[in-house]
Amino acid sequence: MFDIAQVHAAPSADLLTPDNSVMLFIDHQPQMFFGTGSGDRAAIINSTVGLAKAARAFDVPAVLTTVAAESFSGPLLPQLAAVFPGQEAVDRTSMNAWEDEALVEAVRATGRKKIVLSGLWTEVCLVLPALSALAQGYEVYVVTDASGGVSPAAHEHALQRMLAAGAVPVTWVQVLLELQRDWARSETYGAVMEIVKEHAGAYGLGVVYAQTVIGAHAAG
């Protein structure tokens, strides 16, 4: 029930924060990218790396996983691995990452309830763990532009299935800015601007322009 007396300046508990979320990157591997046809693959790579850098900038735990890395799908995307130097990906055989004990334990160990999920392919390796995590009480945020399916229809239908089960669709820039949420947060402002300039296309060029014309501290 709405009570106007309770209205005050405060964020919703539904918002992603550096303290309540974990990022799960699923199967960003060469063989999986070869079969991706729902969108521009270079754009998906760019979004994935931008998302990963957001995790690093805000110290959000990131869990990396691959499927059949040595026998079929190849290594983790090098650009993604470079964001987390020294961190091993959890390799598995199951298409559903949520059926792998090591992967689930890695997520569980973070103590976070909100999973920011991205991966290939949307209709298999993304939808299966999303539905499984939702069934166990997690909140799942699907990063649509850091994910891809074998066709536009496959990607869209999988997203619809996840949304119907309670997942929330987001984009990588949305996640980045939701974590920042206030331009006065100087401790992460610089890192956010660098990520935007490198990965956010025209928005990034706008930041370059604003900082050049207005000044180095022009807000996003």
Coordinates of C-alpha atoms in Angstrom, one line a residue:
M1 CA 0.0 0.0 0.0
F2 CA 1.3 3.4 -0.9
D3 CA 1.9 5.7 2.1
I4 CA 3.0 9.2 1.1
A5 CA 4.4 9.8 4.6
Q6 CA 7.0 7.1 3.9
V7 CA 8.3 8.8 0.7
H8 CA 11.9 9.8 1.1
A9 CA 15.2 10.1 -0.9
A10 CA 16.6 6.6 -0.9
P11 CA 17.5 4.0 -3.6
S12 CA 15.3 0.9 -4.2
A13 CA 16.5 -2.4 -2.8
D14 CA 16.1 -3.7 -6.4
L15 CA 19.1 -1.7 -7.6
L16 CA 22.4 -3.4 -8.4
T17 CA 25.2 -2.3 -6.1
P18 CA 28.8 -3.3 -5.7
D19 CA 27.9 -5.0 -2.5
N20 CA 24.9 -7.1 -3.6
S21 CA 25.8 -8.5 -7.0
V22 CA 28.0 -11.1 -8.6
M23 CA 28.8 -11.3 -12.4
L24 CA 28.7 -14.6 -14.1
F25 CA 30.3 -14.9 -17.5
I26 CA 29.3 -18.0 -19.4
D27 CA 31.1 -19.6 -22.3
H28 CA 32.5 -16.5 -24.1
Q29 CA 34.7 -18.8 -26.2
P30 CA 35.8 -18.9 -29.9
Q31 CA 33.6 -21.9 -31.0
M32 CA 30.6 -20.4 -29.3
F33 CA 31.2 -17.0 -31.1
F34 CA 31.5 -18.9 -34.5
G35 CA 27.9 -20.0 -34.1
T36 CA 26.5 -16.7 -32.8
G37 CA 24.2 -15.1 -35.3
S38 CA 21.8 -13.0 -33.3
G39 CA 23.9 -9.8 -33.5
D40 CA 27.3 -8.4 -34.5
R41 CA 29.9 -10.5 -32.8
A42 CA 32.4 -7.7 -32.4
A43 CA 29.7 -5.7 -30.6
I44 CA 29.0 -8.6 -28.3
I45 CA 32.7 -8.8 -27.5
N46 CA 32.9 -5.1 -26.9
S47 CA 29.9 -5.2 -24.5
T48 CA 31.3 -8.3 -22.7
V49 CA 34.7 -6.6 -22.1
G50 CA 33.0 -3.3 -21.0
L51 CA 30.8 -5.3 -18.5
A52 CA 33.9 -7.1 -17.2
K53 CA 35.7 -3.8 -16.7
A54 CA 32.7 -2.6 -14.8
A55 CA 33.0 -5.5 -12.4
R56 CA 36.7 -4.8 -11.9
A57 CA 36.2 -1.1 -11.4
F58 CA 33.6 -1.7 -8.6
D59 CA 35.2 -4.8 -7.1
V60 CA 32.2 -6.9 -8.0
P61 CA 33.0 -10.6 -7.8
A62 CA 33.2 -12.2 -11.2
V63 CA 32.9 -15.9 -12.0
L64 CA 34.2 -17.1 -15.3
T65 CA 33.1 -20.4 -16.8
T66 CA 33.8 -22.3 -20.0
V67 CA 32.4 -25.5 -21.5
A68 CA 34.6 -28.2 -23.0
A69 CA 37.4 -25.7 -23.5
E70 CA 40.1 -28.3 -24.5
S71 CA 37.9 -30.6 -26.5
F72 CA 35.6 -28.3 -28.5
S73 CA 34.9 -24.7 -27.6
G74 CA 38.4 -23.3 -27.1
P75 CA 39.8 -20.9 -24.4
L76 CA 38.0 -18.1 -22.7
L77 CA 37.9 -14.9 -24.9
P78 CA 41.4 -13.4 -24.5
Q79 CA 40.0 -9.9 -24.1
L80 CA 37.8 -11.1 -21.2
A81 CA 40.6 -13.1 -19.6
A82 CA 42.9 -10.0 -19.7
V83 CA 40.5 -8.1 -17.5
F84 CA 40.9 -10.8 -14.7
P85 CA 44.6 -11.8 -15.0
G86 CA 45.4 -15.0 -13.1
Q87 CA 41.8 -15.9 -12.6
E88 CA 41.0 -19.4 -13.8
A89 CA 37.7 -20.1 -15.5
V90 CA 35.6 -23.0 -14.2
D91 CA 35.5 -25.5 -17.1
R92 CA 32.6 -27.9 -17.3
T93 CA 31.0 -30.5 -19.5
S94 CA 27.4 -29.7 -18.7
M95 CA 25.5 -27.3 -21.0
N96 CA 23.7 -26.1 -17.8
A97 CA 26.3 -24.4 -15.8
W98 CA 24.1 -24.6 -12.7
E99 CA 24.5 -28.4 -12.7
D100 CA 28.3 -28.0 -12.1
E101 CA 29.2 -28.2 -8.4
A102 CA 32.4 -26.1 -8.8
L103 CA 30.5 -23.3 -10.6
V104 CA 27.6 -23.2 -8.2
E105 CA 30.0 -23.1 -5.2
A106 CA 32.0 -20.2 -6.8
V107 CA 28.8 -18.2 -7.0
R108 CA 27.5 -19.3 -3.6
A109 CA 30.9 -18.4 -2.0
T110 CA 30.4 -14.7 -2.9
G111 CA 27.4 -14.5 -0.7
R112 CA 25.6 -12.3 -3.3
K113 CA 21.9 -12.8 -4.3
K114 CA 21.8 -10.8 -7.5
I115 CA 23.5 -12.5 -10.5
V116 CA 24.4 -10.4 -13.4
L117 CA 24.5 -13.0 -16.2
S118 CA 25.9 -12.9 -19.7
G119 CA 27.0 -15.6 -22.1
L120 CA 26.8 -17.7 -25.3
W121 CA 24.4 -19.1 -26.4
T122 CA 21.3 -17.4 -25.0
E123 CA 19.0 -20.3 -25.8
V124 CA 21.1 -22.9 -24.1
C125 CA 24.0 -22.0 -21.9
L126 CA 22.3 -18.8 -20.6
V127 CA 18.7 -19.8 -20.2
L128 CA 19.4 -23.1 -18.4
P129 CA 21.4 -21.6 -15.5
A130 CA 19.1 -18.5 -15.4
L131 CA 16.1 -20.7 -14.8
S132 CA 17.9 -22.9 -12.4
A133 CA 19.2 -20.0 -10.3
L134 CA 15.8 -18.3 -10.3
A135 CA 14.3 -21.5 -9.0
Q136 CA 16.7 -21.5 -6.1
G137 CA 15.8 -17.9 -5.0
Y138 CA 18.5 -15.9 -6.8
E139 CA 17.7 -12.7 -8.7
V140 CA 19.0 -12.8 -12.2
Y141 CA 19.8 -9.8 -14.4
V142 CA 20.5 -10.9 -18.0
V143 CA 22.9 -8.6 -19.9
T144 CA 21.3 -8.9 -23.3
D145 CA 24.0 -7.1 -25.4
A146 CA 26.9 -9.1 -23.8
S147 CA 25.1 -12.3 -24.9
G148 CA 24.1 -13.9 -28.1
G149 CA 22.3 -16.8 -29.7
V150 CA 22.5 -18.7 -33.0
S151 CA 19.8 -16.5 -34.5
P152 CA 17.8 -13.4 -33.7
A153 CA 14.8 -15.6 -33.0
A154 CA 16.7 -18.0 -30.7
H155 CA 18.1 -15.1 -28.7
E156 CA 14.7 -13.3 -28.4
H157 CA 12.7 -16.4 -27.5
A158 CA 15.3 -17.4 -24.8
L159 CA 15.1 -13.8 -23.4
Q160 CA 11.3 -14.1 -23.3
R161 CA 11.5 -17.4 -21.5
M162 CA 13.8 -16.0 -18.9
L163 CA 11.8 -12.8 -18.4
A164 CA 8.6 -14.9 -17.9
A165 CA 10.4 -16.7 -15.1
G166 CA 11.4 -13.5 -13.4
A167 CA 14.8 -12.5 -14.9
V168 CA 15.4 -8.8 -15.6
P169 CA 16.9 -7.7 -18.9
V170 CA 19.7 -5.1 -18.8
T171 CA 22.5 -3.8 -21.0
W172 CA 26.1 -3.5 -20.0
V173 CA 26.1 0.3 -19.9
Q174 CA 23.0 0.2 -17.7
V175 CA 24.8 -2.1 -15.3
L176 CA 27.9 0.2 -15.2
L177 CA 25.9 3.3 -14.5
E178 CA 23.6 1.6 -12.0
L179 CA 26.7 0.6 -10.0
Q180 CA 28.1 4.2 -10.2
R181 CA 24.6 5.8 -9.6
D182 CA 26.1 9.2 -8.4
W183 CA 28.6 11.3 -10.3
A184 CA 29.9 12.6 -7.0
R185 CA 31.4 9.1 -6.2
S186 CA 34.9 10.2 -7.0
E187 CA 36.6 6.9 -6.1
T188 CA 35.1 5.2 -9.2
Y189 CA 34.3 8.2 -11.4
G190 CA 37.6 8.1 -13.3
A191 CA 37.4 4.4 -14.0
V192 CA 33.8 4.7 -15.2
M193 CA 34.7 7.5 -17.6
E194 CA 37.6 5.5 -19.0
I195 CA 35.3 2.4 -19.6
V196 CA 32.7 4.6 -21.3
K197 CA 35.3 6.3 -23.6
E198 CA 36.7 2.9 -24.6
H199 CA 33.6 0.8 -25.0
A200 CA 30.4 3.0 -25.1
G201 CA 30.6 4.1 -28.7
A202 CA 28.9 7.5 -29.4
Y203 CA 28.3 8.0 -25.6
G204 CA 32.1 7.6 -25.1
L205 CA 32.8 10.1 -27.8
G206 CA 30.4 12.5 -26.1
V207 CA 32.4 12.2 -22.9
V208 CA 35.7 12.9 -24.8
Y209 CA 34.0 16.0 -26.3
A210 CA 32.6 17.2 -23.0
Q211 CA 35.9 16.7 -21.2
T212 CA 37.8 18.6 -23.9
V213 CA 35.4 21.5 -24.3
I214 CA 33.9 21.8 -20.8
G215 CA 36.6 20.4 -18.6
A216 CA 38.2 17.2 -17.3
H217 CA 35.5 16.7 -14.7
A218 CA 32.4 17.0 -17.0
A219 CA 29.9 14.5 -15.6
G220 CA 28.6 11.6 -17.7

